[in-house]
Short mmCIF file of C-alpha atoms in Angstrom, two decimals:
data_model
loop_
_atom_site.label_atom_id
_atom_site.label_comp_id
_atom_site.label_asym_id
_atom_site.label_seq_id
_atom_site.Cartn_x
_atom_site.Cartn_y
_atom_site.Cartn_z
CA MET B 1 0.00 0.00 0.00
CA MET B 2 2.85 2.38 0.76
CA THR B 3 4.43 1.62 -2.62
CA MET B 4 1.11 2.09 -4.39
CA ARG B 5 0.38 5.39 -2.71
CA LEU B 6 3.88 6.75 -3.26
CA PHE B 7 3.75 5.74 -6.91
CA ASN B 8 0.32 7.23 -7.55
CA ARG B 9 1.03 10.46 -5.73
CA SER B 10 4.49 10.77 -7.26
CA VAL B 11 2.75 10.75 -10.62
CA GLY B 12 0.28 13.28 -9.23
CA PHE B 13 3.08 15.45 -7.90
CA ILE B 14 4.89 15.43 -11.24
CA SER B 15 1.58 16.28 -12.90
CA THR B 16 1.12 19.25 -10.57
CA LEU B 17 4.61 20.55 -11.31
CA ILE B 18 4.06 20.31 -15.07
CA LEU B 19 0.61 21.85 -14.91
CA ALA B 20 1.91 24.71 -12.73
CA ARG B 21 4.19 25.62 -15.65
CA LEU B 22 1.53 25.21 -18.34
CA LEU B 23 -1.45 26.78 -16.56
CA VAL B 24 -1.93 29.91 -14.47
CA PRO B 25 -3.26 30.21 -10.89
CA GLU B 26 -6.66 31.32 -12.22
CA ASP B 27 -7.10 27.95 -13.99
CA PHE B 28 -6.59 26.04 -10.74
CA GLY B 29 -8.74 28.58 -8.93
CA LEU B 30 -11.71 28.12 -11.28
CA ILE B 31 -11.69 24.34 -10.78
CA ALA B 32 -11.28 24.75 -7.02
CA MET B 33 -14.20 27.21 -6.86
CA ALA B 34 -16.49 24.81 -8.75
CA MET B 35 -15.26 21.84 -6.71
CA VAL B 36 -16.41 23.58 -3.54
CA PHE B 37 -20.03 23.05 -4.52
CA SER B 38 -19.44 19.57 -5.90
CA SER B 39 -17.73 18.62 -2.65
CA LEU B 40 -20.57 20.16 -0.66
CA LEU B 41 -23.08 17.90 -2.37
CA VAL B 42 -20.89 14.89 -1.73
CA ALA B 43 -20.50 15.92 1.91
CA ILE B 44 -24.23 16.24 2.54
CA SER B 45 -25.10 12.98 0.77
CA ASP B 46 -22.09 10.64 0.94
CA MET B 47 -22.91 7.72 3.23
CA SER B 48 -19.36 6.29 3.07
CA VAL B 49 -20.74 2.83 2.35
CA HIS B 50 -17.28 1.29 2.21
CA VAL B 51 -16.75 1.81 5.96
CA PRO B 52 -19.57 -0.46 7.24
CA LEU B 53 -18.62 -3.04 4.60
CA ILE B 54 -15.10 -3.17 6.06
CA GLN B 55 -16.16 -2.88 9.69
CA LYS B 56 -18.83 -5.63 9.64
CA SER B 57 -17.61 -9.09 10.64
CA VAL B 58 -19.72 -10.85 7.98
CA ILE B 59 -21.09 -9.49 4.68
CA ASP B 60 -22.99 -11.05 1.78
CA ASP B 61 -24.21 -10.14 -1.72
CA ALA B 62 -27.10 -8.17 -0.26
CA ASP B 63 -24.60 -5.89 1.50
CA LEU B 64 -22.60 -5.28 -1.68
CA ASN B 65 -25.70 -4.80 -3.82
CA SER B 66 -27.35 -2.46 -1.34
CA ALA B 67 -24.14 -0.43 -1.07
CA TRP B 68 -23.92 -0.14 -4.87
CA SER B 69 -27.59 0.82 -5.22
CA LEU B 70 -27.25 3.50 -2.56
CA GLN B 71 -24.08 4.77 -4.22
CA VAL B 72 -25.77 5.03 -7.64
CA MET B 73 -28.84 6.73 -6.22
CA LEU B 74 -26.77 9.33 -4.38
CA SER B 75 -24.49 10.07 -7.35
CA LEU B 76 -27.52 10.55 -9.60
CA ALA B 77 -29.05 12.98 -7.12
CA GLN B 78 -25.76 14.87 -6.83
CA SER B 79 -25.47 15.10 -10.61
CA VAL B 80 -28.99 16.47 -11.00
CA VAL B 81 -28.50 19.11 -8.32
CA LEU B 82 -25.18 20.21 -9.84
CA THR B 83 -26.81 20.58 -13.24
CA LEU B 84 -29.62 22.69 -11.83
CA ALA B 85 -27.24 24.83 -9.76
CA ALA B 86 -24.64 25.51 -12.48
CA SER B 87 -25.92 28.94 -13.49
CA TRP B 88 -26.38 29.97 -9.86
CA VAL B 89 -22.77 29.02 -9.02
CA ALA B 90 -21.51 31.14 -11.90
CA GLU B 91 -23.66 34.05 -10.73
CA PHE B 92 -22.56 33.61 -7.10
CA TYR B 93 -18.89 34.09 -8.01
CA GLY B 94 -19.53 36.47 -10.90
CA GLU B 95 -17.57 34.12 -13.18
CA PRO B 96 -19.47 32.91 -16.31
CA ARG B 97 -16.95 30.15 -17.08
CA LEU B 98 -17.99 28.30 -13.95
CA GLU B 99 -21.34 27.26 -15.44
CA SER B 100 -19.80 24.90 -18.01
CA ILE B 101 -17.32 23.64 -15.42
CA VAL B 102 -20.13 22.65 -13.06
CA TYR B 103 -21.94 20.85 -15.90
CA ALA B 104 -18.75 18.84 -16.47
CA LEU B 105 -18.51 18.02 -12.77
CA ALA B 106 -22.12 16.77 -12.84
CA LEU B 107 -21.20 14.31 -15.59
CA ILE B 108 -18.06 13.18 -13.73
CA THR B 109 -20.11 12.61 -10.56
CA LEU B 110 -22.70 10.54 -12.43
CA VAL B 111 -20.07 8.34 -14.07
CA GLY B 112 -18.12 7.79 -10.86
CA GLY B 113 -21.19 6.54 -9.01
CA LEU B 114 -21.37 3.45 -11.21
CA GLN B 115 -18.16 1.93 -9.79
CA ASN B 116 -18.47 -1.72 -8.74
CA THR B 117 -18.56 -2.00 -4.93
CA GLY B 118 -16.86 -5.36 -5.26
CA VAL B 119 -13.45 -3.64 -5.30
CA ILE B 120 -14.03 -2.67 -1.66
CA MET B 121 -13.31 -6.33 -0.93
CA PHE B 122 -9.68 -5.72 -1.90
CA GLN B 123 -9.31 -3.53 1.18
CA ARG B 124 -11.55 -5.65 3.43
CA ASP B 125 -9.67 -8.86 2.58
CA MET B 126 -6.31 -7.03 2.69
CA GLN B 127 -5.56 -7.92 -0.97
CA PHE B 128 -3.67 -4.70 -1.43
CA HIS B 129 -1.68 -5.90 -4.44
CA LYS B 130 -4.94 -5.84 -6.43
CA GLU B 131 -5.73 -2.36 -5.19
CA PHE B 132 -2.24 -1.32 -6.25
CA VAL B 133 -2.94 -2.37 -9.84
CA PHE B 134 -6.42 -0.84 -9.83
CA LEU B 135 -5.45 2.61 -8.60
CA SER B 136 -2.14 2.78 -10.47
CA ILE B 137 -3.74 2.18 -13.86
CA VAL B 138 -6.30 4.89 -13.14
CA ARG B 139 -3.56 7.32 -12.14
CA ILE B 140 -1.49 6.70 -15.26
CA LEU B 141 -4.45 7.16 -17.60
CA THR B 142 -5.45 10.36 -15.81
CA PHE B 143 -1.90 11.70 -16.00
CA VAL B 144 -1.50 11.05 -19.71
CA VAL B 145 -4.81 12.65 -20.65
CA THR B 146 -4.42 15.70 -18.38
CA ILE B 147 -0.88 16.56 -19.45
CA SER B 148 -1.56 15.94 -23.15
CA ILE B 149 -4.55 18.27 -23.21
CA ALA B 150 -2.71 20.86 -21.08
CA PHE B 151 0.10 21.01 -23.67
CA TRP B 152 -2.53 21.31 -26.42
CA LEU B 153 -5.01 23.81 -24.97
CA ARG B 154 -3.19 25.46 -22.03
CA SER B 155 -6.56 25.62 -20.28
CA TYR B 156 -8.42 24.35 -17.23
CA ILE B 157 -10.21 22.01 -19.65
CA ALA B 158 -7.22 19.69 -19.20
CA LEU B 159 -8.03 19.30 -15.51
CA LEU B 160 -11.68 18.45 -16.21
CA SER B 161 -10.72 15.99 -18.95
CA GLY B 162 -8.37 14.16 -16.61
CA MET B 163 -11.05 13.94 -13.93
CA LEU B 164 -13.57 12.48 -16.39
CA VAL B 165 -11.11 9.89 -17.69
CA GLY B 166 -10.20 8.99 -14.12
CA ALA B 167 -13.85 8.43 -13.15
CA ALA B 168 -14.61 6.38 -16.28
CA SER B 169 -11.50 4.23 -15.95
CA ARG B 170 -12.29 3.45 -12.30
CA VAL B 171 -15.73 2.20 -13.31
CA ILE B 172 -14.47 0.04 -16.17
CA LEU B 173 -11.57 -1.43 -14.19
CA SER B 174 -13.81 -2.15 -11.17
CA PHE B 175 -15.87 -4.52 -13.30
CA VAL B 176 -12.84 -6.00 -15.03
CA MET B 177 -10.90 -6.72 -11.83
CA HIS B 178 -13.72 -8.04 -9.59
CA ASN B 179 -16.26 -10.68 -10.53
CA HIS B 180 -19.10 -9.31 -8.42
CA ARG B 181 -21.92 -7.97 -10.61
CA PRO B 182 -24.04 -5.53 -8.60
CA ARG B 183 -27.82 -5.51 -8.89
CA TRP B 184 -30.41 -3.10 -7.58
CA CYS B 185 -31.16 -3.89 -3.94
CA VAL B 186 -32.55 -1.86 -1.02
CA GLU B 187 -32.54 -4.59 1.63
CA LYS B 188 -29.72 -3.11 3.74
CA PHE B 189 -30.48 0.60 3.28
CA LEU B 190 -31.67 1.13 6.86
CA GLU B 191 -28.70 -0.75 8.28
CA PHE B 192 -26.29 1.37 6.27
CA PHE B 193 -28.04 4.55 7.31
CA HIS B 194 -27.89 3.63 11.01
CA PHE B 195 -24.09 3.35 10.86
CA SER B 196 -23.39 5.96 8.20
CA LYS B 197 -25.51 8.83 9.52
CA TRP B 198 -22.54 9.79 11.69
CA MET B 199 -20.19 9.42 8.73
CA LEU B 200 -22.50 11.73 6.79
CA LEU B 201 -22.33 14.36 9.52
CA ASN B 202 -18.56 13.94 9.72
CA ASN B 203 -18.26 14.40 5.94
CA ILE B 204 -20.24 17.64 6.12
CA LEU B 205 -18.05 18.98 8.90
CA LYS B 206 -14.87 17.93 7.07
CA PHE B 207 -16.14 19.80 4.02
CA LEU B 208 -16.61 22.95 6.06
CA GLY B 209 -13.07 22.59 7.40
CA GLN B 210 -11.51 22.01 3.96
CA ARG B 211 -13.58 23.17 0.99
CA GLY B 212 -15.40 25.70 3.13
CA VAL B 213 -12.12 27.55 3.52
CA GLU B 214 -11.75 27.74 -0.27
CA LEU B 215 -15.35 28.95 -0.53
CA VAL B 216 -14.63 31.90 1.74
CA ILE B 217 -11.36 32.70 -0.03
CA GLY B 218 -13.01 32.52 -3.45
CA LYS B 219 -15.85 34.81 -2.41
CA THR B 220 -13.68 37.39 -0.64
CA MET B 221 -10.33 37.23 -2.46
CA GLY B 222 -11.00 35.86 -5.96
CA ALA B 223 -9.88 32.99 -8.20
CA ARG B 224 -6.16 33.74 -8.00
CA SER B 225 -6.13 33.51 -4.21
CA VAL B 226 -8.05 30.24 -4.35
CA GLY B 227 -5.51 28.87 -6.83
CA LEU B 228 -2.59 29.93 -4.63
CA PHE B 229 -4.16 28.43 -1.52
CA SER B 230 -5.15 25.21 -3.32
CA ILE B 231 -1.71 24.51 -4.76
CA GLY B 232 0.09 25.73 -1.62
CA SER B 233 -1.99 23.38 0.51
CA GLU B 234 -1.42 20.46 -1.86
CA ILE B 235 2.36 20.93 -1.89
CA ALA B 236 2.48 21.46 1.89
CA THR B 237 0.50 18.35 2.80
CA LEU B 238 1.34 16.04 -0.11
CA PRO B 239 4.26 14.19 1.54
CA THR B 240 2.53 13.74 4.89
CA THR B 241 -0.90 12.71 3.62
CA GLU B 242 0.51 10.35 1.03
CA LEU B 243 2.73 8.60 3.56
CA ALA B 244 0.05 8.33 6.22
CA ALA B 245 -2.89 7.44 3.94
CA PRO B 246 -1.73 3.93 2.96
CA ILE B 247 -0.94 3.12 6.58
CA ASN B 248 -4.39 4.32 7.65
CA ARG B 249 -6.08 2.42 4.83
CA VAL B 250 -4.49 -0.84 5.93
CA SER B 251 -5.03 -0.23 9.64
CA LEU B 252 -8.83 0.16 9.34
CA SER B 253 -9.06 -3.44 8.14
CA GLY B 254 -6.57 -4.62 10.77
CA TYR B 255 -8.18 -2.77 13.68
CA SER B 256 -11.60 -4.14 12.71
CA ARG B 257 -10.25 -7.64 13.25
CA LEU B 258 -8.93 -6.68 16.69
CA GLN B 259 -12.04 -4.88 18.00
CA GLY B 260 -12.67 -7.63 20.55
CA ASP B 261 -9.16 -7.48 22.05
CA GLU B 262 -8.52 -4.12 23.72
CA ASN B 263 -4.86 -4.74 24.57
CA ALA B 264 -4.02 -5.93 21.07
CA LEU B 265 -5.85 -2.94 19.56
CA LYS B 266 -3.97 -0.49 21.78
CA GLN B 267 -0.59 -2.00 20.99
CA SER B 268 -1.39 -2.08 17.30
CA TYR B 269 -2.35 1.60 17.37
CA LEU B 270 0.87 2.54 19.18
CA ASP B 271 2.90 0.57 16.62
CA VAL B 272 1.20 2.40 13.76
CA LEU B 273 1.56 5.78 15.48
CA GLY B 274 5.29 5.20 15.89
CA LEU B 275 5.65 4.30 12.21
CA ILE B 276 3.70 7.37 11.09
CA ALA B 277 5.79 9.63 13.32
CA LEU B 278 9.00 8.11 11.97
CA VAL B 279 8.19 8.79 8.31
CA VAL B 280 5.73 11.71 8.37
CA LEU B 281 7.38 14.22 10.72
CA PRO B 282 10.67 14.61 8.81
CA THR B 283 8.94 14.94 5.44
CA GLY B 284 6.34 17.46 6.61
CA ILE B 285 8.73 19.63 8.61
CA GLY B 286 11.29 19.26 5.82
CA ILE B 287 8.83 20.83 3.37
CA ALA B 288 8.21 23.68 5.80
CA ILE B 289 11.87 24.60 6.29
CA SER B 290 12.77 24.33 2.60
CA ALA B 291 9.69 25.99 1.07
CA ASP B 292 11.63 29.15 0.11
CA ARG B 293 13.85 26.99 -2.12
CA LEU B 294 11.34 24.43 -3.39
CA VAL B 295 8.68 26.87 -4.64
CA PRO B 296 10.82 28.90 -7.09
CA LEU B 297 12.64 25.75 -8.13
CA LEU B 298 9.63 23.52 -8.77
CA LEU B 299 6.69 25.85 -9.40
CA GLY B 300 8.25 29.02 -10.76
CA GLU B 301 7.96 32.71 -9.99
CA ASN B 302 4.16 32.79 -10.41
CA TRP B 303 3.81 30.87 -7.15
CA ILE B 304 6.17 32.76 -4.81
CA ALA B 305 3.19 33.92 -2.77
CA THR B 306 2.59 30.31 -1.66
CA ILE B 307 5.85 30.15 0.35
CA PRO B 308 4.47 31.47 3.68
CA LEU B 309 1.34 29.35 3.17
CA ILE B 310 3.39 26.20 2.69
CA GLU B 311 5.56 26.96 5.72
CA VAL B 312 2.51 27.06 7.99
CA LEU B 313 0.34 24.41 6.33
CA ALA B 314 3.17 21.87 6.22
CA VAL B 315 3.39 21.99 10.01
CA VAL B 316 -0.41 21.71 10.28
CA GLY B 317 -0.39 18.76 7.90
CA SER B 318 2.34 16.98 9.84
CA VAL B 319 0.49 17.21 13.13
CA SER B 320 -2.84 16.25 11.55
CA CYS B 321 -1.36 13.21 9.82
CA LEU B 322 0.39 12.13 12.98
CA LEU B 323 -2.97 11.52 14.67
CA SER B 324 -5.01 10.75 11.53
CA ASN B 325 -4.92 7.04 12.34
CA SER B 326 -7.10 7.69 15.38
CA GLY B 327 -10.18 7.79 13.17
CA SER B 328 -9.61 4.17 12.18
CA VAL B 329 -9.69 3.20 15.86
CA PHE B 330 -13.06 4.86 16.42
CA LEU B 331 -14.52 3.31 13.25
CA ALA B 332 -13.19 -0.16 14.10
CA LYS B 333 -14.89 0.11 17.49
CA GLY B 334 -18.15 1.06 15.79
CA LYS B 335 -18.17 4.64 17.13
CA PRO B 336 -18.32 6.94 14.09
CA ARG B 337 -20.16 9.51 16.22
CA LEU B 338 -16.85 10.37 17.90
CA LEU B 339 -15.41 11.41 14.53
CA ALA B 340 -18.39 13.71 13.96
CA PHE B 341 -17.98 15.24 17.43
CA ILE B 342 -14.27 15.86 16.89
CA SER B 343 -14.87 17.46 13.48
CA LEU B 344 -17.57 19.71 14.96
CA ILE B 345 -15.25 21.08 17.64
CA ARG B 346 -12.55 21.67 15.04
CA ILE B 347 -14.95 23.70 12.88
CA LEU B 348 -16.16 25.73 15.85
CA ALA B 349 -12.53 26.66 16.55
CA LEU B 350 -11.69 27.33 12.89
CA ILE B 351 -14.52 29.68 11.86
CA PRO B 352 -13.97 32.60 14.29
CA ALA B 353 -10.18 32.28 13.99
CA MET B 354 -10.38 32.38 10.18
CA ILE B 355 -12.72 35.38 10.14
CA TYR B 356 -10.39 37.44 12.30
CA LEU B 357 -6.97 36.31 11.11
CA SER B 358 -7.81 36.44 7.38
CA SER B 359 -9.00 40.04 7.77
CA VAL B 360 -5.66 40.96 9.32
CA TYR B 361 -3.12 38.74 7.53
CA GLY B 362 -4.92 37.65 4.35
CA LEU B 363 -4.16 34.15 3.03
CA VAL B 364 -1.49 33.52 5.64
CA GLY B 365 -4.06 34.36 8.30
CA VAL B 366 -6.23 31.51 7.00
CA ALA B 367 -3.29 29.15 7.42
CA PHE B 368 -2.73 30.34 11.01
CA ALA B 369 -6.42 29.83 11.75
CA MET B 370 -6.10 26.24 10.55
CA MET B 371 -3.10 25.80 12.86
CA LEU B 372 -5.09 27.05 15.84
CA ALA B 373 -8.02 24.77 15.04
CA THR B 374 -5.65 21.82 14.69
CA ALA B 375 -4.23 22.48 18.17
CA VAL B 376 -7.76 22.25 19.62
CA TRP B 377 -8.39 19.08 17.59
CA VAL B 378 -5.20 17.46 18.90
CA ALA B 379 -6.15 18.08 22.54
CA LEU B 380 -9.62 16.61 22.02
CA ILE B 381 -8.55 13.56 20.03
CA LEU B 382 -5.85 12.65 22.55
CA THR B 383 -8.38 12.83 25.37
CA LEU B 384 -10.81 10.52 23.57
CA LEU B 385 -8.07 8.12 22.48
CA MET B 386 -6.78 7.65 26.00
CA ARG B 387 -10.31 6.94 27.16
CA GLU B 388 -11.23 4.51 24.38
CA LEU B 389 -7.96 2.55 24.54
CA SER B 390 -7.35 2.84 28.30
CA MET B 391 -4.05 4.46 27.44
CA HIS B 392 -1.79 6.86 29.34
CA LEU B 393 -0.27 9.98 27.81
CA GLN B 394 3.27 8.75 28.49
CA GLU B 395 2.61 5.72 26.29
CA LEU B 396 1.83 8.03 23.39
CA VAL B 397 4.79 10.28 24.10
CA ALA B 398 7.16 7.31 24.27
CA VAL B 399 6.52 6.23 20.66
CA ILE B 400 6.90 9.70 19.12
CA LEU B 401 9.60 11.23 21.34
CA ARG B 402 12.61 10.07 19.30
CA PRO B 403 11.21 11.30 15.94
CA VAL B 404 10.27 14.65 17.52
CA ILE B 405 13.77 15.19 18.94
CA ALA B 406 15.33 14.15 15.62
CA VAL B 407 13.09 16.55 13.66
CA ILE B 408 13.99 19.46 15.94
CA SER B 409 17.67 18.64 15.45
CA MET B 410 17.13 18.44 11.69
CA ALA B 411 15.46 21.87 11.55
CA ALA B 412 18.22 23.43 13.65
CA MET B 413 20.97 21.95 11.48
CA VAL B 414 19.28 23.08 8.23
CA ARG B 415 18.90 26.55 9.66
CA PHE B 416 22.56 26.63 10.74
CA ALA B 417 23.74 25.42 7.33
CA GLY B 418 21.56 28.00 5.54
CA ILE B 419 23.06 30.85 7.55
CA ASN B 420 26.68 29.78 7.29
CA VAL B 421 26.83 28.26 3.79
CA GLN B 422 25.78 30.56 0.94
CA VAL B 423 25.24 28.89 -2.45
CA SER B 424 24.18 30.94 -5.48
CA ASN B 425 22.86 28.04 -7.58
CA LEU B 426 19.29 27.23 -6.51
CA TRP B 427 19.49 23.58 -7.54
CA ILE B 428 22.66 23.00 -5.54
CA ASP B 429 21.34 24.96 -2.57
CA THR B 430 18.13 22.90 -2.50
CA ALA B 431 19.99 19.61 -2.87
CA LEU B 432 22.34 20.62 -0.05
CA THR B 433 19.41 21.58 2.20
CA ILE B 434 17.63 18.28 1.62
CA SER B 435 20.82 16.27 2.09
CA VAL B 436 21.73 18.01 5.35
CA GLY B 437 18.21 17.53 6.69
CA ALA B 438 17.92 13.87 5.71
CA LEU B 439 21.38 12.99 7.05
CA THR B 440 20.82 14.82 10.33
CA TYR B 441 17.46 13.18 10.92
CA SER B 442 18.69 9.69 10.06
CA LEU B 443 21.75 9.95 12.29
CA CYS B 444 19.72 11.34 15.19
CA ILE B 445 17.13 8.57 14.93
CA VAL B 446 19.78 5.85 14.91
CA LEU B 447 21.71 7.47 17.77
CA LEU B 448 18.60 7.93 19.92
CA TRP B 449 17.50 4.37 19.20
CA PHE B 450 20.84 2.99 20.42
CA ILE B 451 20.89 5.31 23.43
CA SER B 452 17.45 3.93 24.33
CA ARG B 453 18.92 0.41 24.09
CA ARG B 454 17.20 -0.47 20.83
CA PRO B 455 13.63 -0.78 22.12
CA LEU B 456 11.02 -2.61 20.09
CA GLY B 457 9.21 0.03 18.07
CA ALA B 458 8.93 1.67 14.67
CA GLU B 459 12.70 1.73 14.13
CA THR B 460 12.99 -1.97 14.85
CA ARG B 461 10.08 -2.88 12.61
CA LEU B 462 11.38 -0.69 9.79
CA ALA B 463 14.83 -2.27 10.10
CA GLU B 464 13.27 -5.74 10.00
CA LEU B 465 11.27 -4.82 6.92
CA CYS B 466 14.33 -3.46 5.10
CA ALA B 467 16.41 -6.47 6.07
CA SER B 468 13.68 -8.83 4.93
CA SER B 469 13.26 -7.01 1.63
CA LEU B 470 16.99 -7.03 0.97
CA ARG B 471 17.40 -10.57 2.38
CA TRP B 472 19.97 -9.41 4.93
CA PRO B 473 20.32 -11.22 8.26
CA LEU B 474 19.50 -8.93 11.16
CA ILE B 475 22.11 -8.45 13.85
CA SER B 476 20.87 -10.15 16.98
CA ARG B 477 19.50 -7.86 19.66
#
């Protein structure tokens, strides 16, 4: 799963870099402004049918068929509403081009809803090699179409074309790769609704915390600001989300199998938390401290204004991803209502902070508001985690302490090198910054691990994995 996610998002990252050179911020901003309303419809109607399918101990054809029927019905409703609202969206923003964009999104939504729910079994049965093939083919097709049309038209049409091809290819491949053939069925609708009503509320609140921010920016600051914020946020959080997402995707299936064993579930969560901290913290903080070099090097001069955004949002993304696995614990225990409660508190902290700070500091103020809301979210989620898993705070601190110390050392060393070593060539300067940071972090982790007498944890498991992959005998502890 890690390989799959890194591959797919590496392709996505390369695509973003190419498109940033071919398109202008307004192109990204137009798509982001239209996606706000598309995402709103998804948020207020998405029942997240895959979650109960994974969480349930036993499922049958009626479950899969009911999930598919509900999915089709909801996507059709979303498509109809988007079509009817297209002219209003364009009028709301005062941007006529948005009407045709929303029509395109309606078609993409309708097509995507036809995907075979049988592919959810790949995740449920932990057949992640099949999911690797499925998602990788979709990503490659999307990449080829998007970049080709961007070179041809130099327009936001390339982004819409890639999204349509991605939706269509997912549908076709879902039927090719899984032998389940869904039929219309409403037998399990009430059962799905009982579990997913909390997921629905959580989706709405997540929308307000993510797309809602872009809605406010688009209305008050215009398409260019939305484009800057959208790309800045993607670059800032790309490494952290793409490293944590595959771990979280696997852990939901694993935790669901451990829901009857509290001690095993707690230990499994701590193991996963340690692994996320080990790989996510250095990448996220690394992006933050090297943003002033990476943006002009990778995106170009048109995107210089994203530097302060990336510096703040990369830290927010690192902290959020560190505890993102907590949601899988609550879902595995059949308590999706806790996710909705946590999201609600985060929104209540975000809205007043964003209103004030954006009026004073502009786009950077929005980023600081997200940081403040994340701090509140962290305090709440830690409190609930310790209660649900009968866990003490020192147990959490113990698994992340070494990565935190190593990251602080990395940031200090990069800062010291930047002050005392001046390099005129941007490529060399960036390579030097990354090398110093990576070397410092790696050495600190190894040193702290040995000082701690090589405890069983993320470092040990990562070493075992590397040794196993390379067929090297491990040195006896």
